[in-house]
Short mmCIF file of N, CA and C in Angstrom, two decimals:
data_model
loop_
_atom_site.label_atom_id
_atom_site.label_comp_id
_atom_site.label_asym_id
_atom_site.label_seq_id
_atom_site.Cartn_x
_atom_site.Cartn_y
_atom_site.Cartn_z
N UNK A 1 100.42 87.39 118.68
CA UNK A 1 101.18 87.00 117.50
C UNK A 1 100.56 85.77 116.85
N UNK A 2 99.65 85.14 117.52
CA UNK A 2 98.97 83.96 116.96
C UNK A 2 97.72 84.35 116.20
N UNK A 3 97.63 85.57 115.75
CA UNK A 3 96.48 85.99 114.97
C UNK A 3 96.39 85.16 113.70
N UNK A 4 95.17 84.82 113.31
CA UNK A 4 94.95 83.98 112.14
C UNK A 4 95.29 84.76 110.87
N UNK A 5 95.84 84.06 109.89
CA UNK A 5 96.12 84.69 108.61
C UNK A 5 95.14 84.24 107.55
N UNK A 6 94.39 83.22 107.85
CA UNK A 6 93.36 82.75 106.92
C UNK A 6 92.07 83.49 107.21
N UNK A 7 91.43 83.93 106.15
CA UNK A 7 90.20 84.69 106.30
C UNK A 7 88.98 83.83 106.07
N UNK A 8 87.79 84.39 106.34
CA UNK A 8 86.54 83.63 106.18
C UNK A 8 86.26 83.28 104.71
N UNK A 9 86.86 83.99 103.78
CA UNK A 9 86.62 83.71 102.36
C UNK A 9 87.79 82.95 101.74
N UNK A 10 88.56 82.26 102.56
CA UNK A 10 89.72 81.52 102.07
C UNK A 10 89.33 80.59 100.93
N UNK A 11 90.09 80.63 99.86
CA UNK A 11 89.85 79.79 98.71
C UNK A 11 88.99 80.45 97.64
N UNK A 12 88.35 81.57 97.97
CA UNK A 12 87.54 82.30 97.00
C UNK A 12 88.44 83.34 96.34
N UNK A 13 88.51 83.31 95.02
CA UNK A 13 89.38 84.22 94.29
C UNK A 13 88.80 85.63 94.28
N UNK A 14 89.54 86.58 94.82
CA UNK A 14 89.14 87.99 94.84
C UNK A 14 89.65 88.63 93.55
N UNK A 15 88.78 89.27 92.77
CA UNK A 15 89.24 89.86 91.50
C UNK A 15 90.32 90.92 91.68
N UNK A 16 90.42 91.50 92.88
CA UNK A 16 91.47 92.50 93.13
C UNK A 16 92.86 91.88 93.12
N UNK A 17 92.95 90.57 93.24
CA UNK A 17 94.24 89.89 93.24
C UNK A 17 94.68 89.48 91.83
N UNK A 18 93.83 89.70 90.85
CA UNK A 18 94.17 89.32 89.47
C UNK A 18 95.31 90.20 88.94
N UNK A 19 96.16 89.66 88.08
CA UNK A 19 97.32 90.42 87.60
C UNK A 19 97.00 91.78 86.99
N UNK A 20 95.92 91.92 86.27
CA UNK A 20 95.63 93.20 85.62
C UNK A 20 94.85 94.20 86.45
N UNK A 21 94.46 93.82 87.68
CA UNK A 21 93.60 94.70 88.47
C UNK A 21 94.27 96.03 88.77
N UNK A 22 95.49 96.01 89.27
CA UNK A 22 96.18 97.26 89.64
C UNK A 22 96.33 98.18 88.44
N UNK A 23 96.64 97.61 87.29
CA UNK A 23 96.82 98.41 86.07
C UNK A 23 95.50 99.02 85.62
N UNK A 24 94.38 98.41 85.99
CA UNK A 24 93.07 98.89 85.54
C UNK A 24 92.54 100.06 86.37
N UNK A 25 93.19 100.37 87.47
CA UNK A 25 92.71 101.46 88.32
C UNK A 25 92.87 102.80 87.61
N UNK A 26 91.86 103.67 87.69
CA UNK A 26 91.97 104.96 87.02
C UNK A 26 93.00 105.87 87.70
N UNK A 27 93.70 106.60 86.89
CA UNK A 27 94.70 107.55 87.37
C UNK A 27 94.04 108.55 88.32
N UNK A 28 94.73 108.87 89.42
CA UNK A 28 94.22 109.85 90.37
C UNK A 28 94.12 111.22 89.69
N UNK A 29 93.01 111.89 89.89
CA UNK A 29 92.83 113.23 89.35
C UNK A 29 93.48 114.26 90.27
N UNK A 30 93.38 115.52 89.90
CA UNK A 30 94.02 116.58 90.68
C UNK A 30 93.57 116.63 92.15
N UNK A 31 92.27 116.44 92.40
CA UNK A 31 91.78 116.48 93.79
C UNK A 31 92.36 115.31 94.58
N UNK A 32 92.32 114.10 94.00
CA UNK A 32 92.88 112.94 94.71
C UNK A 32 94.38 113.11 94.95
N UNK A 33 95.10 113.61 93.97
CA UNK A 33 96.54 113.85 94.14
C UNK A 33 96.79 114.84 95.28
N UNK A 34 95.97 115.89 95.35
CA UNK A 34 96.10 116.87 96.43
C UNK A 34 95.88 116.19 97.79
N UNK A 35 94.85 115.35 97.88
CA UNK A 35 94.57 114.64 99.13
C UNK A 35 95.73 113.73 99.51
N UNK A 36 96.24 112.97 98.56
CA UNK A 36 97.35 112.05 98.82
C UNK A 36 98.57 112.84 99.28
N UNK A 37 98.87 113.93 98.60
CA UNK A 37 100.03 114.76 98.99
C UNK A 37 99.86 115.30 100.40
N UNK A 38 98.66 115.72 100.77
CA UNK A 38 98.42 116.20 102.13
C UNK A 38 98.59 115.06 103.13
N UNK A 39 98.17 113.86 102.77
CA UNK A 39 98.30 112.73 103.68
C UNK A 39 99.75 112.32 103.89
N UNK A 40 100.53 112.29 102.82
CA UNK A 40 101.92 111.79 102.95
C UNK A 40 102.92 112.91 103.23
N UNK A 41 102.48 114.16 103.11
CA UNK A 41 103.34 115.28 103.46
C UNK A 41 104.42 115.61 102.44
N UNK A 42 104.22 115.21 101.21
CA UNK A 42 105.17 115.54 100.14
C UNK A 42 104.47 115.39 98.80
N UNK A 43 105.16 115.85 97.76
CA UNK A 43 104.60 115.72 96.41
C UNK A 43 104.48 114.26 96.00
N UNK A 44 103.44 113.97 95.25
CA UNK A 44 103.27 112.64 94.66
C UNK A 44 104.14 112.59 93.41
N UNK A 45 104.92 111.54 93.30
CA UNK A 45 105.80 111.39 92.13
C UNK A 45 105.20 110.35 91.19
N UNK A 46 105.07 110.70 89.95
CA UNK A 46 104.63 109.75 88.95
C UNK A 46 103.15 109.43 89.01
N UNK A 47 102.82 108.32 88.37
CA UNK A 47 101.45 107.86 88.25
C UNK A 47 100.97 107.22 89.54
N UNK A 48 99.79 107.63 89.99
CA UNK A 48 99.18 107.01 91.16
C UNK A 48 97.69 106.82 90.90
N UNK A 49 97.12 105.86 91.59
CA UNK A 49 95.68 105.60 91.56
C UNK A 49 95.27 105.22 92.96
N UNK A 50 94.03 105.49 93.32
CA UNK A 50 93.52 105.09 94.62
C UNK A 50 93.14 103.62 94.54
N UNK A 51 93.77 102.80 95.39
CA UNK A 51 93.50 101.36 95.41
C UNK A 51 92.52 100.97 96.50
N UNK A 52 92.41 101.79 97.55
CA UNK A 52 91.47 101.53 98.64
C UNK A 52 91.19 102.85 99.35
N UNK A 53 90.00 102.96 99.88
CA UNK A 53 89.59 104.18 100.59
C UNK A 53 89.23 103.85 102.04
N UNK A 54 89.36 104.85 102.89
CA UNK A 54 88.98 104.70 104.29
C UNK A 54 87.48 104.95 104.46
N UNK A 55 87.00 104.86 105.67
CA UNK A 55 85.56 105.04 105.91
C UNK A 55 85.10 106.46 105.62
N UNK A 56 86.03 107.40 105.48
CA UNK A 56 85.68 108.78 105.14
C UNK A 56 85.78 109.05 103.64
N UNK A 57 86.08 108.01 102.87
CA UNK A 57 86.18 108.15 101.43
C UNK A 57 87.52 108.69 100.95
N UNK A 58 88.46 108.83 101.85
CA UNK A 58 89.79 109.34 101.49
C UNK A 58 90.69 108.19 101.05
N UNK A 59 91.73 108.47 100.28
CA UNK A 59 92.67 107.42 99.88
C UNK A 59 93.31 106.78 101.12
N UNK A 60 93.22 105.48 101.22
CA UNK A 60 93.90 104.75 102.29
C UNK A 60 95.15 104.09 101.74
N UNK A 61 95.02 103.53 100.54
CA UNK A 61 96.15 102.89 99.85
C UNK A 61 96.15 103.41 98.42
N UNK A 62 97.35 103.74 97.94
CA UNK A 62 97.48 104.13 96.54
C UNK A 62 98.32 103.11 95.81
N UNK A 63 98.00 102.98 94.52
CA UNK A 63 98.79 102.15 93.61
C UNK A 63 99.74 103.10 92.89
N UNK A 64 101.01 102.80 92.97
CA UNK A 64 102.01 103.63 92.29
C UNK A 64 102.49 102.91 91.04
N UNK A 65 103.06 103.67 90.13
CA UNK A 65 103.63 103.07 88.92
C UNK A 65 104.99 102.46 89.25
N UNK A 66 105.37 101.38 88.57
CA UNK A 66 106.66 100.73 88.83
C UNK A 66 107.88 101.57 88.44
N UNK A 67 107.65 102.64 87.70
CA UNK A 67 108.75 103.55 87.34
C UNK A 67 108.30 104.99 87.53
N UNK A 68 109.25 105.79 87.99
CA UNK A 68 109.00 107.23 88.07
C UNK A 68 109.12 107.82 86.67
N UNK A 69 108.65 109.03 86.47
CA UNK A 69 108.71 109.63 85.13
C UNK A 69 110.10 109.66 84.51
N UNK A 70 111.15 109.73 85.33
CA UNK A 70 112.51 109.76 84.79
C UNK A 70 113.07 108.36 84.51
N UNK A 71 112.24 107.32 84.71
CA UNK A 71 112.67 105.94 84.45
C UNK A 71 113.21 105.21 85.65
N UNK A 72 113.37 105.89 86.78
CA UNK A 72 113.87 105.25 88.00
C UNK A 72 112.88 104.18 88.47
N UNK A 73 113.37 102.95 88.73
CA UNK A 73 112.46 101.91 89.24
C UNK A 73 111.85 102.30 90.59
N UNK A 74 110.60 101.99 90.77
CA UNK A 74 109.89 102.24 92.02
C UNK A 74 109.09 100.97 92.32
N UNK A 75 109.73 100.00 92.99
CA UNK A 75 109.13 98.66 93.12
C UNK A 75 107.91 98.55 94.03
N UNK A 76 107.65 99.52 94.87
CA UNK A 76 106.53 99.42 95.79
C UNK A 76 105.24 99.80 95.07
N UNK A 77 104.44 98.81 94.72
CA UNK A 77 103.21 99.02 93.96
C UNK A 77 102.11 99.62 94.83
N UNK A 78 101.98 99.17 96.07
CA UNK A 78 100.94 99.66 96.97
C UNK A 78 101.58 100.45 98.11
N UNK A 79 101.06 101.65 98.30
CA UNK A 79 101.64 102.58 99.26
C UNK A 79 100.56 102.98 100.25
N UNK A 80 100.87 102.92 101.53
CA UNK A 80 99.92 103.28 102.57
C UNK A 80 99.86 104.80 102.70
N UNK A 81 98.74 105.39 102.32
CA UNK A 81 98.57 106.85 102.36
C UNK A 81 97.97 107.32 103.68
N UNK A 82 97.16 106.52 104.31
CA UNK A 82 96.46 106.90 105.53
C UNK A 82 97.45 107.16 106.67
N UNK A 83 97.50 108.39 107.19
CA UNK A 83 98.44 108.70 108.26
C UNK A 83 98.20 107.87 109.53
N UNK A 84 96.94 107.67 109.90
CA UNK A 84 96.64 106.90 111.12
C UNK A 84 97.07 105.44 110.96
N UNK A 85 96.88 104.88 109.79
CA UNK A 85 97.31 103.49 109.54
C UNK A 85 98.83 103.40 109.57
N UNK A 86 99.51 104.39 108.99
CA UNK A 86 100.98 104.37 109.02
C UNK A 86 101.49 104.38 110.45
N UNK A 87 100.88 105.18 111.32
CA UNK A 87 101.29 105.24 112.72
C UNK A 87 101.02 103.90 113.40
N UNK A 88 99.83 103.35 113.19
CA UNK A 88 99.47 102.08 113.84
C UNK A 88 100.41 100.96 113.41
N UNK A 89 100.71 100.87 112.12
CA UNK A 89 101.62 99.83 111.63
C UNK A 89 103.04 100.11 112.10
N UNK A 90 103.42 101.36 112.15
CA UNK A 90 104.75 101.72 112.65
C UNK A 90 104.96 101.28 114.09
N UNK A 91 103.91 101.33 114.88
CA UNK A 91 104.01 100.87 116.28
C UNK A 91 104.31 99.37 116.33
N UNK A 92 103.68 98.61 115.43
CA UNK A 92 103.96 97.17 115.40
C UNK A 92 105.41 96.92 115.00
N UNK A 93 105.89 97.65 113.99
CA UNK A 93 107.29 97.49 113.58
C UNK A 93 108.22 97.84 114.73
N UNK A 94 107.94 98.92 115.46
CA UNK A 94 108.77 99.33 116.58
C UNK A 94 108.75 98.29 117.71
N UNK A 95 107.66 97.54 117.80
CA UNK A 95 107.52 96.51 118.83
C UNK A 95 108.14 95.18 118.42
N UNK A 96 108.78 95.13 117.24
CA UNK A 96 109.48 93.92 116.83
C UNK A 96 108.66 92.91 116.06
N UNK A 97 107.52 93.32 115.53
CA UNK A 97 106.67 92.39 114.80
C UNK A 97 107.33 91.85 113.54
N UNK A 98 108.20 92.62 112.90
CA UNK A 98 108.84 92.14 111.68
C UNK A 98 109.58 90.83 111.96
N UNK A 99 110.42 90.83 112.98
CA UNK A 99 111.20 89.63 113.30
C UNK A 99 110.29 88.49 113.73
N UNK A 100 109.29 88.77 114.54
CA UNK A 100 108.39 87.71 115.00
C UNK A 100 107.59 87.12 113.85
N UNK A 101 107.15 87.96 112.93
CA UNK A 101 106.40 87.42 111.79
C UNK A 101 107.32 86.68 110.83
N UNK A 102 108.57 87.10 110.70
CA UNK A 102 109.54 86.36 109.90
C UNK A 102 109.71 84.96 110.49
N UNK A 103 109.83 84.88 111.81
CA UNK A 103 109.96 83.58 112.49
C UNK A 103 108.71 82.74 112.27
N UNK A 104 107.57 83.36 112.32
CA UNK A 104 106.32 82.62 112.13
C UNK A 104 106.22 82.09 110.71
N UNK A 105 106.59 82.90 109.72
CA UNK A 105 106.59 82.44 108.33
C UNK A 105 107.53 81.24 108.17
N UNK A 106 108.69 81.30 108.82
CA UNK A 106 109.65 80.20 108.74
C UNK A 106 109.13 78.93 109.43
N UNK A 107 108.33 79.09 110.47
CA UNK A 107 107.87 77.94 111.26
C UNK A 107 106.57 77.31 110.75
N UNK A 108 105.80 78.05 109.94
CA UNK A 108 104.50 77.56 109.49
C UNK A 108 104.51 77.39 107.97
N UNK A 109 104.65 76.15 107.49
CA UNK A 109 104.74 75.92 106.05
C UNK A 109 103.56 76.48 105.25
N UNK A 110 102.35 76.38 105.77
CA UNK A 110 101.19 76.92 105.04
C UNK A 110 101.27 78.44 104.91
N UNK A 111 101.68 79.09 105.99
CA UNK A 111 101.84 80.54 105.95
C UNK A 111 102.98 80.92 105.01
N UNK A 112 104.06 80.15 105.02
CA UNK A 112 105.19 80.41 104.12
C UNK A 112 104.74 80.31 102.66
N UNK A 113 103.94 79.29 102.34
CA UNK A 113 103.44 79.15 100.97
C UNK A 113 102.52 80.32 100.60
N UNK A 114 101.65 80.70 101.51
CA UNK A 114 100.74 81.83 101.25
C UNK A 114 101.52 83.13 101.11
N UNK A 115 102.55 83.30 101.91
CA UNK A 115 103.40 84.49 101.85
C UNK A 115 104.13 84.54 100.51
N UNK A 116 104.65 83.41 100.06
CA UNK A 116 105.31 83.35 98.74
C UNK A 116 104.30 83.59 97.63
N UNK A 117 103.08 83.06 97.79
CA UNK A 117 102.03 83.30 96.80
C UNK A 117 101.65 84.77 96.72
N UNK A 118 101.63 85.45 97.87
CA UNK A 118 101.34 86.88 97.88
C UNK A 118 102.44 87.65 97.13
N UNK A 119 103.68 87.22 97.30
CA UNK A 119 104.79 87.85 96.59
C UNK A 119 104.62 87.66 95.09
N UNK A 120 104.27 86.46 94.67
CA UNK A 120 104.07 86.19 93.23
C UNK A 120 102.91 87.02 92.68
N UNK A 121 101.83 87.15 93.45
CA UNK A 121 100.69 87.95 93.03
C UNK A 121 101.08 89.42 92.90
N UNK A 122 101.84 89.91 93.85
CA UNK A 122 102.30 91.30 93.84
C UNK A 122 103.14 91.56 92.60
N UNK A 123 104.09 90.66 92.33
CA UNK A 123 104.95 90.82 91.14
C UNK A 123 104.14 90.75 89.86
N UNK A 124 103.15 89.86 89.80
CA UNK A 124 102.32 89.74 88.59
C UNK A 124 101.54 91.03 88.36
N UNK A 125 101.03 91.63 89.43
CA UNK A 125 100.31 92.89 89.27
C UNK A 125 101.25 94.00 88.82
N UNK A 126 102.43 94.05 89.42
CA UNK A 126 103.40 95.09 89.02
C UNK A 126 103.87 94.86 87.59
N UNK A 127 104.15 93.60 87.25
CA UNK A 127 104.60 93.27 85.89
C UNK A 127 103.55 93.60 84.84
N UNK A 128 102.27 93.54 85.20
CA UNK A 128 101.22 93.89 84.25
C UNK A 128 101.29 95.36 83.87
N UNK A 129 101.96 96.15 84.71
CA UNK A 129 102.14 97.57 84.42
C UNK A 129 103.49 97.83 83.77
N UNK A 130 104.54 97.21 84.31
CA UNK A 130 105.90 97.41 83.80
C UNK A 130 106.82 96.45 84.55
N UNK A 131 107.55 95.65 83.83
CA UNK A 131 108.46 94.71 84.47
C UNK A 131 109.76 95.41 84.85
N UNK A 132 110.18 95.23 86.09
CA UNK A 132 111.42 95.82 86.57
C UNK A 132 112.54 94.80 86.53
N UNK A 133 113.69 95.25 86.09
CA UNK A 133 114.85 94.37 85.99
C UNK A 133 115.17 93.78 87.36
N UNK A 134 115.42 92.49 87.39
CA UNK A 134 115.77 91.80 88.62
C UNK A 134 114.59 91.45 89.50
N UNK A 135 113.37 91.79 89.08
CA UNK A 135 112.16 91.51 89.85
C UNK A 135 112.31 91.82 91.34
N UNK A 136 112.65 93.07 91.67
CA UNK A 136 112.82 93.40 93.09
C UNK A 136 111.55 93.13 93.88
N UNK A 137 111.72 92.51 95.02
CA UNK A 137 110.59 92.21 95.89
C UNK A 137 110.21 93.43 96.70
N UNK A 138 109.16 93.27 97.46
CA UNK A 138 108.65 94.37 98.28
C UNK A 138 108.36 93.86 99.68
N UNK A 139 108.69 94.66 100.66
CA UNK A 139 108.35 94.34 102.04
C UNK A 139 109.06 93.11 102.57
N UNK A 140 110.19 92.73 101.97
CA UNK A 140 110.92 91.57 102.43
C UNK A 140 110.44 90.27 101.84
N UNK A 141 109.47 90.33 100.94
CA UNK A 141 108.97 89.11 100.33
C UNK A 141 110.02 88.50 99.42
N UNK A 142 110.05 87.20 99.25
CA UNK A 142 109.24 86.24 99.97
C UNK A 142 109.93 85.65 101.20
N UNK A 143 111.22 85.92 101.40
CA UNK A 143 111.96 85.22 102.45
C UNK A 143 111.79 85.75 103.86
N UNK A 144 111.46 87.02 104.00
CA UNK A 144 111.33 87.56 105.35
C UNK A 144 110.27 88.65 105.34
N UNK A 145 109.98 89.15 106.51
CA UNK A 145 109.01 90.22 106.67
C UNK A 145 109.79 91.47 107.03
N UNK A 146 109.90 92.38 106.08
CA UNK A 146 110.71 93.58 106.28
C UNK A 146 109.86 94.83 106.49
N UNK A 147 108.84 95.04 105.68
CA UNK A 147 108.05 96.27 105.74
C UNK A 147 106.58 95.94 105.93
N UNK A 148 106.12 96.05 107.16
CA UNK A 148 104.72 95.77 107.44
C UNK A 148 103.79 96.76 106.74
N UNK A 149 104.27 97.99 106.51
CA UNK A 149 103.45 98.98 105.82
C UNK A 149 103.08 98.49 104.41
N UNK A 150 104.07 97.97 103.70
CA UNK A 150 103.83 97.50 102.32
C UNK A 150 102.94 96.26 102.32
N UNK A 151 103.15 95.35 103.24
CA UNK A 151 102.35 94.13 103.29
C UNK A 151 100.91 94.43 103.70
N UNK A 152 100.74 95.32 104.66
CA UNK A 152 99.39 95.73 105.06
C UNK A 152 98.69 96.46 103.92
N UNK A 153 99.41 97.35 103.23
CA UNK A 153 98.82 98.07 102.09
C UNK A 153 98.39 97.08 101.01
N UNK A 154 99.21 96.06 100.75
CA UNK A 154 98.85 95.02 99.77
C UNK A 154 97.57 94.31 100.20
N UNK A 155 97.47 93.98 101.47
CA UNK A 155 96.28 93.31 101.98
C UNK A 155 95.04 94.21 101.85
N UNK A 156 95.16 95.47 102.26
CA UNK A 156 94.01 96.38 102.20
C UNK A 156 93.55 96.57 100.76
N UNK A 157 94.51 96.70 99.84
CA UNK A 157 94.17 96.93 98.44
C UNK A 157 93.57 95.70 97.77
N UNK A 158 94.13 94.52 98.06
CA UNK A 158 93.76 93.33 97.29
C UNK A 158 93.16 92.18 98.10
N UNK A 159 93.34 92.19 99.40
CA UNK A 159 92.90 91.06 100.22
C UNK A 159 93.77 89.84 100.05
N UNK A 160 94.94 90.00 99.39
CA UNK A 160 95.75 88.84 98.99
C UNK A 160 97.06 88.70 99.75
N UNK A 161 97.19 89.31 100.91
CA UNK A 161 98.46 89.20 101.63
C UNK A 161 98.22 88.65 103.03
N UNK A 162 98.69 87.43 103.31
CA UNK A 162 98.41 86.82 104.61
C UNK A 162 99.09 87.53 105.77
N UNK A 163 100.30 88.02 105.59
CA UNK A 163 100.98 88.75 106.67
C UNK A 163 100.28 90.10 106.86
N UNK A 164 99.89 90.73 105.76
CA UNK A 164 99.12 91.97 105.87
C UNK A 164 97.80 91.76 106.60
N UNK A 165 97.20 90.59 106.43
CA UNK A 165 95.95 90.26 107.13
C UNK A 165 96.20 90.16 108.63
N UNK A 166 97.32 89.56 109.02
CA UNK A 166 97.68 89.49 110.45
C UNK A 166 97.84 90.90 111.00
N UNK A 167 98.55 91.74 110.28
CA UNK A 167 98.73 93.13 110.70
C UNK A 167 97.37 93.81 110.82
N UNK A 168 96.50 93.58 109.84
CA UNK A 168 95.18 94.17 109.87
C UNK A 168 94.39 93.78 111.10
N UNK A 169 94.53 92.55 111.54
CA UNK A 169 93.80 92.13 112.74
C UNK A 169 94.30 92.87 113.98
N UNK A 170 95.55 93.31 113.94
CA UNK A 170 96.10 94.03 115.08
C UNK A 170 95.77 95.53 115.04
N UNK A 171 95.57 96.09 113.85
CA UNK A 171 95.38 97.55 113.76
C UNK A 171 93.98 97.97 113.34
N UNK A 172 93.19 97.07 112.75
CA UNK A 172 91.85 97.44 112.28
C UNK A 172 90.83 97.27 113.38
N UNK A 173 89.84 98.13 113.46
CA UNK A 173 89.74 99.34 112.66
C UNK A 173 90.80 100.35 113.10
N UNK A 174 91.36 101.03 112.12
CA UNK A 174 92.39 102.03 112.40
C UNK A 174 91.77 103.12 113.25
N UNK A 175 92.49 103.50 114.32
CA UNK A 175 92.01 104.52 115.25
C UNK A 175 92.14 105.89 114.60
N UNK A 176 91.04 106.33 114.00
CA UNK A 176 91.04 107.58 113.26
C UNK A 176 89.87 108.42 113.77
N UNK A 177 90.15 109.60 114.34
CA UNK A 177 89.08 110.41 114.92
C UNK A 177 88.23 111.15 113.89
N UNK A 178 88.65 111.17 112.64
CA UNK A 178 87.90 111.88 111.61
C UNK A 178 88.78 112.05 110.39
N UNK A 179 88.28 112.70 109.37
CA UNK A 179 89.07 112.88 108.15
C UNK A 179 90.43 113.52 108.46
N UNK A 180 91.49 112.94 107.91
CA UNK A 180 92.85 113.44 108.16
C UNK A 180 93.19 114.65 107.32
N UNK A 181 92.46 114.83 106.24
CA UNK A 181 92.64 115.99 105.36
C UNK A 181 91.27 116.48 104.94
N UNK A 182 91.21 117.73 104.49
CA UNK A 182 89.95 118.30 104.04
C UNK A 182 89.60 117.72 102.66
N UNK A 183 88.53 116.94 102.57
CA UNK A 183 88.20 116.31 101.29
C UNK A 183 87.56 117.24 100.27
N UNK A 184 87.27 118.48 100.66
CA UNK A 184 86.63 119.40 99.72
C UNK A 184 87.61 119.78 98.61
N UNK A 185 87.12 119.80 97.37
CA UNK A 185 88.00 120.21 96.27
C UNK A 185 88.40 121.68 96.43
N UNK A 186 89.60 121.98 95.96
CA UNK A 186 90.07 123.38 96.02
C UNK A 186 89.22 124.22 95.08
N UNK A 187 88.95 125.48 95.47
CA UNK A 187 88.12 126.34 94.60
C UNK A 187 88.83 126.69 93.32
#
């Protein structure tokens, strides 16, 4: 649980953390949507883009639109598509990491500031696409650690989430025996 949250490039601004970066990602095409649907086991709703890929070139994290086509708010901007990563992060949640990381955020002022900064960055990226009423947070930000999947997805996509970085140190490289879905386009 004492994994470092500061990275070797601390203080260097990553362009993926800029407010307009998520909005600039190209919309997923039919092949990518098919891959994402196979990975998550259900239809993709609304606008999605691939925000990060795994070593096999498959979507690892997708950027979702802040609203579904019917106008329903969808506050989770980054979604973990990789099945192996979802399992690995789920094991940490089942082992009580959410509560322990919440305690750590409360006990370490620098981590608390970085965690709050990650929340502000996340909201700025989402707001660049569409502002949601009440500015709903994601993953328990900024006061607690609720969803390690969302925080890890934010880290993988942007490199801008300190709690996601801690999770990454525990699960990366994700134990994946090979492509989780067939990457070949449908005929």
